[in-house]
PDB file of C-alpha atoms in Angstrom:
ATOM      1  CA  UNK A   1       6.170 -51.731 -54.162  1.00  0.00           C
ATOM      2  CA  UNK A   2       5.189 -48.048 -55.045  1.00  0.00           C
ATOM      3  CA  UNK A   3       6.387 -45.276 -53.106  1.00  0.00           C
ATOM      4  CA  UNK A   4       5.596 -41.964 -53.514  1.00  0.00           C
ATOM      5  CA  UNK A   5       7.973 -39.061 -52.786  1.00  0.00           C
ATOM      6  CA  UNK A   6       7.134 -35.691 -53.468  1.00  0.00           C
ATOM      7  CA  UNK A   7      10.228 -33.679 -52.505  1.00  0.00           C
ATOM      8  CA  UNK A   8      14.053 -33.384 -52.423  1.00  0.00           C
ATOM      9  CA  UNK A   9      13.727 -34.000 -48.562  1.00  0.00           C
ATOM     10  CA  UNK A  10      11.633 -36.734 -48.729  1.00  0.00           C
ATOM     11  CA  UNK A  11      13.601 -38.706 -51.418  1.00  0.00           C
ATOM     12  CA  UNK A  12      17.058 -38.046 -49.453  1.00  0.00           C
ATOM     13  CA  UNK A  13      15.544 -39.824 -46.242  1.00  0.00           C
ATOM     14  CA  UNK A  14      14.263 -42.519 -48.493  1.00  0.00           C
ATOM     15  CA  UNK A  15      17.965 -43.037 -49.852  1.00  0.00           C
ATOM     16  CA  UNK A  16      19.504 -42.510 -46.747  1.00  0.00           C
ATOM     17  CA  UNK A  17      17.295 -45.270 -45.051  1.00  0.00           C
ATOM     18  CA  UNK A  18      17.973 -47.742 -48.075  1.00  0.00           C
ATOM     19  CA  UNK A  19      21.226 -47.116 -47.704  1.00  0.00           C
ATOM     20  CA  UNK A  20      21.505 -48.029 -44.036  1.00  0.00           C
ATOM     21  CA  UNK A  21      19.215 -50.960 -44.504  1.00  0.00           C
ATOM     22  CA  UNK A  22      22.297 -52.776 -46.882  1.00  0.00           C
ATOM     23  CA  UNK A  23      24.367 -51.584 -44.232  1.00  0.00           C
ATOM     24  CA  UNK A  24      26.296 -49.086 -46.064  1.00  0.00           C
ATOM     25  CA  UNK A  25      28.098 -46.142 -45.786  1.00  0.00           C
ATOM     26  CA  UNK A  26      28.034 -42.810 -47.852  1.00  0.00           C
ATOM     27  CA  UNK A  27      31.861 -42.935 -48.205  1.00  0.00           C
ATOM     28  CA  UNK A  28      30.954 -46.494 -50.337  1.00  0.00           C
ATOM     29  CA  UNK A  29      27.922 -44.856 -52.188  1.00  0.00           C
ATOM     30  CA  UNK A  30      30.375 -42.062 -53.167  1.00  0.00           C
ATOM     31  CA  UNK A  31      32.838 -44.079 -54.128  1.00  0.00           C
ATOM     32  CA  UNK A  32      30.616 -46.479 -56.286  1.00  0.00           C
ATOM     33  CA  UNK A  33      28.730 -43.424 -58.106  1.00  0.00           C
ATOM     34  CA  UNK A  34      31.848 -41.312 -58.263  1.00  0.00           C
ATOM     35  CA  UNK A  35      30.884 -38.846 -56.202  1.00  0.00           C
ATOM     36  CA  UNK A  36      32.672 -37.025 -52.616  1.00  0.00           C
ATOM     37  CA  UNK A  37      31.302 -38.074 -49.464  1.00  0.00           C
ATOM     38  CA  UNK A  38      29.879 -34.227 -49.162  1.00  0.00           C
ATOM     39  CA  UNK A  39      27.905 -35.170 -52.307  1.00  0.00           C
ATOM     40  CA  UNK A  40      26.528 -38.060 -51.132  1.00  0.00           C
ATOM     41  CA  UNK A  41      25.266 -36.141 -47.640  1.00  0.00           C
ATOM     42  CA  UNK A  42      23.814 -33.238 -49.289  1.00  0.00           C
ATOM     43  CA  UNK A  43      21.618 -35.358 -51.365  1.00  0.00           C
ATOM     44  CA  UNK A  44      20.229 -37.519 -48.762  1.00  0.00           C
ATOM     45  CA  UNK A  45      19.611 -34.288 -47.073  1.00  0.00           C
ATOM     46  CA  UNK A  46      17.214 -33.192 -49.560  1.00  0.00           C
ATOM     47  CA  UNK A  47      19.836 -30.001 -51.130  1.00  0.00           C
ATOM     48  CA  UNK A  48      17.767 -28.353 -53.586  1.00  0.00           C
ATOM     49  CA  UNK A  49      21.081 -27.422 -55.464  1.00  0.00           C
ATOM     50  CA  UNK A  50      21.683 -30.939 -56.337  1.00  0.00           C
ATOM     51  CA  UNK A  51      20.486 -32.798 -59.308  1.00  0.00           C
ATOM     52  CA  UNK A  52      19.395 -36.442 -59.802  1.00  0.00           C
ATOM     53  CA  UNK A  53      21.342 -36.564 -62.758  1.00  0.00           C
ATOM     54  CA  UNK A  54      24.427 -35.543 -60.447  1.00  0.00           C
ATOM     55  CA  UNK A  55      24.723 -38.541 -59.315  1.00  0.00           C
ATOM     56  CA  UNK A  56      25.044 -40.603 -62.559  1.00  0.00           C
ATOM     57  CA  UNK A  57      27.861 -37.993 -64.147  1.00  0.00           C
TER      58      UNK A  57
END
């Protein structure tokens, strides 16, 4: 499956929907990628401060 995403905004929404599909929470994505719940939010909300690589420090 190929999807195409073409902004911040657009690939927070995807990861916020993929997320809720496997019925999880952002306090358990932050806790498994070692980053704060505030993290976690701004991302799927397309922040343009953030960085991908963020997320894998």
């Amino acid at each position: 499956m190929e999807i195409s995403v073409s902004s911040a905004k657009q690939l927070g929404k995807l990861i916020s929907a993929v997320r809720k599909s496997q019925g999880l929470d952002q306090k358990t994505i932050g806790e498994f990628s070692g980053n704060s719940i505030n993290t976690v939010g701004d991302f799927e909300k397309g922040s343009g401060s953030l960085s991908v690589s963020r997320l894998f420090d």
